[in-house]
Amino acid sequence: MRIAVLGTGIVGRTLAGKLDELGHDVVVGTRDPDKTMASADTDYVGNPPYSTWAGEHPGVRLATFADAASAADLVVNATSGSVSLDVLTQAGEPNLSGKVVVDVSNPLDFAKGFPPTLFVKDDDSLAEQIQRAFPDARVVKTLNTMTAAVMVAPASPGEQGTVFVSGDDTGAKGEVAELLHSMGHEDVVDLGDLTTARGAEMILPLWLRVMGSLGNPIFNFKVVR
Amino acid sequence: MRIAVLGTGIVGRTLAGKLDELGHDVVVGTRDPDKTMASADTDYVGNPPYSTWAGEHPGVRLATFADAASAADLVVNATSGSVSLDVLTQAGEPNLSGKVVVDVSNPLDFAKGFPPTLFVKDDDSLAEQIQRAFPDARVVKTLNTMTAAVMVAPASPGEQGTVFVSGDDTGAKGEVAELLHSMGHEDVVDLGDLTTARGAEMILPLWLRVMGSLGNPIFNFKVVR
């Protein structure tokens, strides 16, 4: 499948690398490809510049958000929640129309420091904001409830956790569930329509405290039943 | 231990029954004991009137909120979140002072229908509101992330889930962890100070959607790591 992964941070890289490994034709989208490749900056946890990662993943191309989305069958929003709507606007409504848009972002607001609060919650969600802004996209919320490393190696915490999917388009959720299974996820729980993304996004404040308590992010939530 | 369980609903009954079974001296607190015993009403899911339950649990006494709290070493707030502050005020600040107050309530707001939203969230929590209102109480948030039946039978979903504790008083959290262990909980995760209750309370919107997806409330969240 031709997949655009929007975002060059650790989430975008991790998903792009895994999808490339699984044989998909992956293009990473960024605001300005030349600038992204030229940057020598590490991120806030010391991850190397994008160019270093790109050198290790020759099969993954880098393009503008619009070029990446335009060529794709499926688009992954792996950007920070605070810029997701802007990035998807840059990707272009026609380039998202009719396509599955996998939203893995979280509406984190760092304005008041750490831990962040949520800039939308409870009676709305970022996933719904994206769906309203791009009504012809087939938005599916998923994977936002775990750290990037666990997204692509769900058995790595020692035991499989649960991955949730939310969306208004049943066919789109089915395609995403298939993709999740191919990535190793065995327990995919369909929460229902896209309003259920409110629940999936609101686990972040607990996720952050569990990370603080355990001292590392390599964990997941499992629905035992 | 002498334990007051405030609240005669299914959560209060379930906890009171289990604590009685474990050999504690349990008093259930209610607004008006005569009225509670005289009521023939079933609740919204068809649970029998309190008097029926009381007949099956002769060791558990019923008293006013104040009398129950006054005689207790430890107080459990098992009331609906919307009335918790009022109920604890009726229990009386002097009757809570210096005591462990186990808060299992959730700040659910049913004003807009189902699923409920939260009337406090993200930058505050009901547990913190209770602590601020009763600064000499030793508030510990716990058990609010699962249905009553799972609170007292944590292995019943087929696999143990995780129970979280949040509180500013380390000694109080230790006492509550011991009580939780005696109830069968094997995985108690201390999230940290009482602000971490924001995380535990904000899982409710996800809990409600998982219940909707599974079609029943007998499940729990387990932190796999």
Coordinates of C-alpha atoms in Angstrom, one line a residue:
Chain A
M1 CA 0.0 0.0 0.0
R2 CA 1.2 3.6 -0.6
I3 CA 1.3 5.2 2.8
A4 CA 2.0 8.8 3.8
V5 CA 3.2 9.3 7.3
L6 CA 2.9 13.0 8.2
G7 CA 5.5 14.0 10.8
T8 CA 9.2 13.4 11.2
G9 CA 9.3 13.1 15.0
I10 CA 9.8 9.8 16.8
V11 CA 6.2 8.6 16.2
G12 CA 6.4 9.3 12.5
R13 CA 9.8 7.7 12.1
T14 CA 8.8 4.6 14.1
L15 CA 5.6 4.0 12.2
A16 CA 7.3 4.8 8.8
G17 CA 10.1 2.4 9.5
K18 CA 7.8 -0.4 10.5
L19 CA 5.5 0.1 7.5
D20 CA 8.5 0.2 5.2
E21 CA 9.7 -3.1 6.8
L22 CA 6.3 -4.6 6.1
G23 CA 6.7 -3.9 2.4
H24 CA 4.6 -0.7 2.0
D25 CA 5.6 2.2 -0.2
V26 CA 6.2 4.8 2.5
V27 CA 6.6 8.5 2.1
V28 CA 7.2 10.8 5.1
G29 CA 5.6 14.2 4.9
T30 CA 7.2 17.3 6.3
R31 CA 6.8 21.1 6.0
D32 CA 10.0 21.7 4.1
P33 CA 12.0 18.6 3.1
D34 CA 15.2 20.5 2.4
K35 CA 15.1 22.1 5.8
T36 CA 14.3 18.8 7.5
M37 CA 17.2 17.0 5.8
A38 CA 19.6 19.9 6.6
S39 CA 18.7 20.0 10.3
A40 CA 21.4 18.8 12.7
D41 CA 19.1 19.1 15.7
T42 CA 18.4 16.3 18.1
D43 CA 14.9 16.3 19.7
Y44 CA 14.1 16.8 23.4
V45 CA 15.0 13.2 24.3
G46 CA 18.2 13.2 22.2
N47 CA 17.0 11.4 19.1
P48 CA 19.3 12.0 16.1
P49 CA 18.4 14.4 13.3
Y50 CA 16.0 13.1 10.6
S51 CA 18.8 12.8 8.1
T52 CA 20.5 10.2 10.2
W53 CA 17.3 8.1 10.4
A54 CA 16.7 8.7 6.7
G55 CA 20.2 7.3 5.9
E56 CA 19.3 4.1 7.8
H57 CA 15.9 3.8 5.9
P58 CA 16.8 4.3 2.2
G59 CA 13.4 2.9 1.1
V60 CA 11.5 5.8 2.8
R61 CA 11.2 9.0 0.8
L62 CA 10.7 12.5 2.3
A63 CA 8.3 14.9 0.6
T64 CA 6.1 17.9 1.5
F65 CA 2.9 17.1 3.4
A66 CA 0.9 17.7 0.1
D67 CA 3.2 15.6 -2.1
A68 CA 3.2 12.8 0.5
A69 CA -0.6 12.8 0.9
S70 CA -1.3 13.2 -2.8
A71 CA 0.6 10.0 -3.7
A72 CA -0.9 7.9 -0.9
D73 CA -3.7 5.5 -0.5
L74 CA -3.7 5.9 3.3
V75 CA -2.4 8.9 5.4
V76 CA -1.1 8.7 9.0
N77 CA -1.3 11.8 11.1
A78 CA 1.8 11.4 13.3
T79 CA 2.2 15.1 14.2
S80 CA 1.9 16.8 17.5
G81 CA -1.8 17.4 18.3
S82 CA -1.3 21.1 18.5
V83 CA -0.3 21.3 14.8
S84 CA -2.3 18.5 13.4
L85 CA -5.1 20.6 11.8
D86 CA -2.5 22.9 10.3
V87 CA -0.5 20.0 8.9
L88 CA -3.5 18.3 7.4
T89 CA -4.6 21.6 5.9
Q90 CA -1.1 21.8 4.3
A91 CA -1.5 18.2 3.1
G92 CA -4.6 19.5 1.3
E93 CA -8.3 18.5 1.5
P94 CA -8.3 17.0 -2.0
N95 CA -5.3 14.8 -1.1
L96 CA -7.2 13.4 1.9
S97 CA -10.6 13.1 0.3
G98 CA -11.9 9.5 0.3
K99 CA -8.8 8.3 2.0
V100 CA -8.3 6.6 5.3
V101 CA -6.7 9.0 7.7
V102 CA -5.2 7.2 10.7
D103 CA -5.0 9.7 13.5
V104 CA -2.4 8.7 16.2
S105 CA -2.0 12.2 17.7
N106 CA -2.9 13.5 21.1
P107 CA -4.3 17.0 22.0
L108 CA -1.5 17.7 24.5
D109 CA -1.1 21.3 25.7
F110 CA 2.2 22.0 27.3
A111 CA 1.4 25.7 28.0
K112 CA 1.2 25.0 31.8
G113 CA 4.3 22.7 31.9
F114 CA 4.5 19.0 32.6
P115 CA 2.4 17.0 32.7
P116 CA 0.5 18.5 29.8
T117 CA -3.2 19.1 29.9
L118 CA -5.6 18.4 26.9
F119 CA -6.6 21.3 24.7
V120 CA -9.8 19.4 23.7
K121 CA -11.6 16.8 25.8
D122 CA -14.8 15.2 27.1
D123 CA -17.4 16.7 24.8
D124 CA -15.2 16.8 21.7
S125 CA -11.9 15.3 20.6
L126 CA -9.0 16.1 18.2
A127 CA -10.1 13.2 16.0
E128 CA -13.6 14.7 15.6
Q129 CA -12.1 18.2 14.9
I130 CA -10.0 16.6 12.1
Q131 CA -13.1 14.8 10.8
R132 CA -15.1 18.0 10.8
A133 CA -12.4 19.9 9.0
F134 CA -12.0 17.2 6.4
P135 CA -15.5 15.7 6.0
D136 CA -14.5 13.5 3.1
A137 CA -11.6 11.9 4.9
R138 CA -12.2 8.6 6.6
V139 CA -10.8 9.3 10.0
V140 CA -9.8 6.4 12.3
K141 CA -8.3 7.2 15.7
T142 CA -5.9 4.6 17.0
L143 CA -2.5 3.9 18.6
N144 CA -2.5 7.1 20.5
T145 CA -2.7 5.3 23.9
M146 CA 0.9 3.9 23.8
T147 CA 4.4 5.1 23.1
A148 CA 5.8 4.8 19.6
A149 CA 8.0 1.8 20.4
V150 CA 5.0 -0.2 21.6
M151 CA 2.9 0.8 18.6
V152 CA 5.2 -1.3 16.4
A153 CA 6.2 -3.9 18.9
P154 CA 3.0 -4.6 20.9
A155 CA 4.5 -7.7 22.6
S156 CA 7.5 -5.8 23.9
P157 CA 6.2 -4.9 27.3
G158 CA 6.2 -8.7 28.0
E159 CA 2.5 -9.0 27.3
Q160 CA 0.2 -7.7 24.6
G161 CA -1.9 -4.7 25.4
T162 CA -5.1 -3.5 23.8
V163 CA -5.2 -1.1 20.9
F164 CA -8.4 0.9 20.4
V165 CA -10.0 2.0 17.1
S166 CA -12.7 4.7 16.8
G167 CA -14.3 5.9 13.6
D168 CA -17.5 6.6 11.7
D169 CA -16.5 4.5 8.7
T170 CA -16.7 0.8 9.3
G171 CA -14.7 -0.1 6.2
A172 CA -12.0 2.3 7.2
K173 CA -11.8 0.7 10.6
G174 CA -11.6 -2.7 9.0
E175 CA -8.6 -1.6 6.9
V176 CA -6.9 -0.1 9.9
A177 CA -7.5 -3.2 12.0
E178 CA -5.9 -5.3 9.3
L179 CA -2.9 -2.9 9.3
L180 CA -2.7 -3.2 13.1
H181 CA -2.8 -7.0 12.9
S182 CA 0.1 -6.9 10.4
M183 CA 2.1 -4.8 12.9
G184 CA 1.6 -7.5 15.6
H185 CA -1.5 -6.2 17.4
E186 CA -3.6 -9.1 18.5
D187 CA -6.2 -7.3 20.7
V188 CA -7.9 -4.6 18.6
V189 CA -11.0 -3.2 20.4
D190 CA -13.5 -1.3 18.2
L191 CA -14.9 1.4 20.6
G192 CA -17.5 2.6 18.1
D193 CA -18.0 5.8 16.2
L194 CA -15.5 8.7 16.2
T195 CA -17.0 10.3 19.4
T196 CA -15.4 7.4 21.3
A197 CA -12.0 8.9 20.5
R198 CA -12.9 11.2 23.4
G199 CA -12.3 8.2 25.6
A200 CA -9.1 7.1 23.9
E201 CA -7.6 10.6 24.0
M202 CA -8.6 11.1 27.7
I203 CA -6.4 8.2 28.8
L204 CA -3.4 10.3 28.2
P205 CA -3.4 12.0 31.6
L206 CA -3.3 8.5 33.2
W207 CA -0.7 7.3 30.7
L208 CA 1.5 10.2 31.7
R209 CA 1.2 9.4 35.5
V210 CA 1.8 5.7 34.9
M211 CA 4.9 6.6 33.0
G212 CA 6.0 8.7 35.9
S213 CA 5.3 5.9 38.4
L214 CA 7.0 3.2 36.4
G215 CA 9.9 5.4 35.3
N216 CA 9.6 4.4 31.6
P217 CA 7.2 4.5 28.7
I218 CA 7.4 0.9 27.6
F219 CA 4.0 -0.3 28.9
N220 CA 0.5 -0.5 27.6
F221 CA -3.1 -0.7 28.8
K222 CA -4.8 -4.1 28.4
V223 CA -8.5 -4.6 28.8
V224 CA -8.7 -7.8 30.8
R225 CA -12.1 -9.5 30.5
Chain B
M1 CA -10.8 -2.0 61.6
R2 CA -13.9 0.2 62.1
I3 CA -14.9 1.3 58.6
A4 CA -17.6 3.7 57.5
V5 CA -18.9 3.2 53.9
L6 CA -20.7 6.3 52.8
G7 CA -23.4 5.5 50.2
T8 CA -26.1 2.9 50.0
G9 CA -25.9 2.3 46.2
I10 CA -24.3 -0.7 44.5
V11 CA -20.8 0.5 45.1
G12 CA -21.3 1.1 48.8
R13 CA -23.1 -2.2 49.3
T14 CA -20.5 -4.2 47.4
L15 CA -17.6 -2.7 49.4
A16 CA -19.4 -2.9 52.7
G17 CA -20.3 -6.5 52.1
K18 CA -16.7 -7.4 51.2
L19 CA -15.2 -5.5 54.2
D20 CA -17.7 -7.2 56.5
E21 CA -16.8 -10.6 55.1
L22 CA -13.1 -9.7 55.8
G23 CA -13.9 -9.2 59.4
H24 CA -14.1 -5.5 59.7
D25 CA -16.6 -3.6 61.7
V26 CA -18.6 -1.9 59.0
V27 CA -21.2 0.8 59.2
V28 CA -22.9 2.1 56.1
G29 CA -23.7 5.9 56.1
T30 CA -26.8 7.4 54.6
R31 CA -28.7 10.7 54.7
D32 CA -31.7 9.3 56.6
P33 CA -31.4 5.7 57.9
D34 CA -35.2 5.4 58.5
K35 CA -36.0 6.6 55.0
T36 CA -33.4 4.3 53.5
M37 CA -34.7 1.2 55.3
A38 CA -38.3 2.1 54.4
S39 CA -37.6 2.6 50.7
A40 CA -39.0 -0.1 48.4
D41 CA -37.4 1.4 45.3
T42 CA -35.1 -0.6 43.1
D43 CA -32.2 1.3 41.4
Y44 CA -31.9 2.1 37.7
V45 CA -30.5 -1.4 36.9
G46 CA -33.0 -3.2 39.1
N47 CA -31.0 -3.8 42.3
P48 CA -33.3 -4.5 45.2
P49 CA -34.0 -1.9 47.9
Y50 CA -31.4 -1.4 50.6
S51 CA -33.5 -3.2 53.2
T52 CA -33.3 -6.4 51.2
W53 CA -29.5 -6.2 51.1
A54 CA -29.4 -5.2 54.8
G55 CA -31.4 -8.4 55.6
E56 CA -28.7 -10.5 53.9
H57 CA -25.9 -8.6 55.8
P58 CA -26.9 -8.6 59.4
G59 CA -23.4 -7.6 60.5
V60 CA -23.5 -4.3 58.7
R61 CA -25.2 -1.5 60.5
L62 CA -26.8 1.6 58.9
A63 CA -26.3 5.1 60.4
T64 CA -26.3 8.7 59.4
F65 CA -23.3 9.9 57.5
A66 CA -22.1 11.7 60.7
D67 CA -22.6 8.7 63.1
A68 CA -21.0 6.3 60.6
A69 CA -17.9 8.5 60.1
S70 CA -17.7 9.4 63.8
A71 CA -17.3 5.8 64.9
A72 CA -14.8 4.9 62.1
D73 CA -11.1 4.6 61.8
L74 CA -11.3 4.7 58.0
V75 CA -14.0 6.3 55.8
V76 CA -14.9 5.2 52.2
N77 CA -16.6 7.7 50.0
A78 CA -18.8 5.5 47.8
T79 CA -21.3 8.2 46.8
S80 CA -22.0 9.6 43.4
G81 CA -19.4 12.2 42.6
S82 CA -22.1 14.9 42.2
V83 CA -23.0 14.7 45.9
S84 CA -19.7 13.6 47.4
L85 CA -18.7 17.0 48.8
D86 CA -22.2 17.5 50.3
V87 CA -22.2 14.0 51.8
L88 CA -18.7 14.5 53.3
T89 CA -19.9 17.8 54.7
Q90 CA -22.8 16.0 56.4
A91 CA -20.3 13.4 57.7
G92 CA -18.6 16.4 59.4
E93 CA -15.1 17.7 59.2
P94 CA -14.2 16.7 62.8
N95 CA -15.3 13.1 62.0
L96 CA -12.9 12.9 59.0
S97 CA -10.0 14.7 60.6
G98 CA -6.8 12.6 60.7
K99 CA -8.6 9.7 59.1
V100 CA -7.9 7.9 55.8
V101 CA -10.7 8.8 53.4
V102 CA -10.8 6.4 50.5
D103 CA -12.4 8.1 47.6
V104 CA -13.8 5.7 45.0
S105 CA -16.2 8.2 43.4
N106 CA -16.2 9.6 39.9
P107 CA -17.1 13.2 38.8
L108 CA -19.8 12.1 36.4
D109 CA -22.1 14.7 35.0
F110 CA -25.3 13.2 33.4
A111 CA -26.8 16.6 32.5
K112 CA -26.1 16.0 28.8
G113 CA -27.3 12.3 28.8
F114 CA -25.3 9.2 28.3
P115 CA -22.3 8.8 28.2
P116 CA -21.8 11.3 31.0
T117 CA -19.1 13.9 30.9
L118 CA -16.8 14.9 33.8
F119 CA -17.7 17.9 35.9
V120 CA -14.1 18.4 36.9
K121 CA -11.0 17.2 34.9
D122 CA -7.5 17.7 33.6
D123 CA -6.3 20.6 35.8
D124 CA -8.2 19.5 38.9
S125 CA -10.0 16.4 40.2
L126 CA -12.8 15.5 42.6
A127 CA -10.3 13.9 44.9
E128 CA -8.4 17.1 45.2
Q129 CA -11.6 19.1 45.7
I130 CA -12.4 16.7 48.6
Q131 CA -8.9 17.1 50.0
R132 CA -9.1 20.9 49.8
A133 CA -12.5 20.9 51.5
F134 CA -11.2 18.6 54.3
P135 CA -7.5 19.4 54.6
D136 CA -7.1 17.3 57.7
A137 CA -8.5 14.2 56.0
R138 CA -5.9 11.8 54.5
V139 CA -7.5 11.4 51.1
V140 CA -6.6 8.4 48.9
K141 CA -8.1 8.0 45.4
T142 CA -8.5 4.4 44.3
L143 CA -10.8 1.7 42.8
N144 CA -12.7 4.3 40.7
T145 CA -11.4 2.8 37.5
M146 CA -13.5 -0.4 37.7
T147 CA -17.1 -1.5 38.3
A148 CA -18.1 -2.5 41.9
A149 CA -18.1 -6.3 41.2
V150 CA -14.5 -6.1 40.1
M151 CA -13.4 -3.9 43.1
V152 CA -14.1 -6.9 45.4
A153 CA -13.3 -9.7 43.0
P154 CA -10.3 -8.5 41.0
A155 CA -9.6 -11.8 39.4
S156 CA -13.2 -12.2 38.1
P157 CA -12.6 -10.9 34.6
G158 CA -10.3 -13.9 34.1
E159 CA -7.1 -12.0 34.7
Q160 CA -6.1 -9.5 37.4
G161 CA -6.2 -5.8 36.4
T162 CA -4.3 -3.0 37.9
V163 CA -5.7 -0.8 40.7
F164 CA -4.3 2.7 41.1
V165 CA -3.7 4.7 44.2
S166 CA -3.2 8.5 44.4
G167 CA -2.6 10.6 47.5
D168 CA -0.5 13.1 49.3
D169 CA -0.1 11.0 52.5
T170 CA 2.3 8.0 52.0
G171 CA 1.2 6.3 55.2
A172 CA -2.4 6.5 54.1
K173 CA -1.6 5.0 50.8
G174 CA 0.2 2.2 52.5
E175 CA -2.9 1.4 54.6
V176 CA -5.1 1.5 51.6
A177 CA -2.7 -0.7 49.6
E178 CA -2.9 -3.2 52.5
L179 CA -6.7 -3.1 52.4
L180 CA -6.6 -3.6 48.6
H181 CA -4.3 -6.6 48.9
S182 CA -6.7 -8.1 51.5
M183 CA -9.5 -7.7 48.9
G184 CA -7.5 -9.7 46.4
H185 CA -5.8 -7.0 44.4
E186 CA -2.3 -8.1 43.4
D187 CA -1.3 -5.2 41.2
V188 CA -1.5 -1.9 43.1
V189 CA 0.3 1.0 41.2
D190 CA 1.0 4.1 43.3
L191 CA 0.6 6.9 40.8
G192 CA 2.0 9.6 43.1
D193 CA 0.5 12.6 44.8
L194 CA -3.2 13.4 44.8
T195 CA -2.9 15.4 41.5
T196 CA -2.4 12.1 39.8
A197 CA -6.1 11.3 40.6
R198 CA -6.8 13.5 37.5
G199 CA -5.4 10.7 35.4
A200 CA -7.4 8.0 37.3
E201 CA -10.6 10.0 37.0
M202 CA -10.1 10.8 33.3
I203 CA -10.1 7.1 32.4
L204 CA -13.8 7.0 33.0
P205 CA -14.8 8.2 29.4
L206 CA -12.7 5.3 28.0
W207 CA -14.1 2.9 30.6
L208 CA -17.7 3.9 29.5
R209 CA -16.8 3.3 25.8
V210 CA -15.1 -0.1 26.5
M211 CA -18.2 -1.1 28.4
G212 CA -20.3 -0.1 25.4
S213 CA -18.1 -2.1 23.1
L214 CA -17.9 -5.2 25.2
G215 CA -21.5 -5.1 26.3
N216 CA -20.8 -5.6 29.9
P217 CA -18.9 -3.9 32.8
I218 CA -16.9 -6.9 34.0
F219 CA -13.5 -5.9 32.8
N220 CA -10.5 -4.0 34.1
F221 CA -7.5 -2.1 32.8
K222 CA -4.2 -3.8 33.3
V223 CA -0.9 -2.0 32.9
V224 CA 1.2 -4.6 31.0
R225 CA 4.9 -3.9 31.3

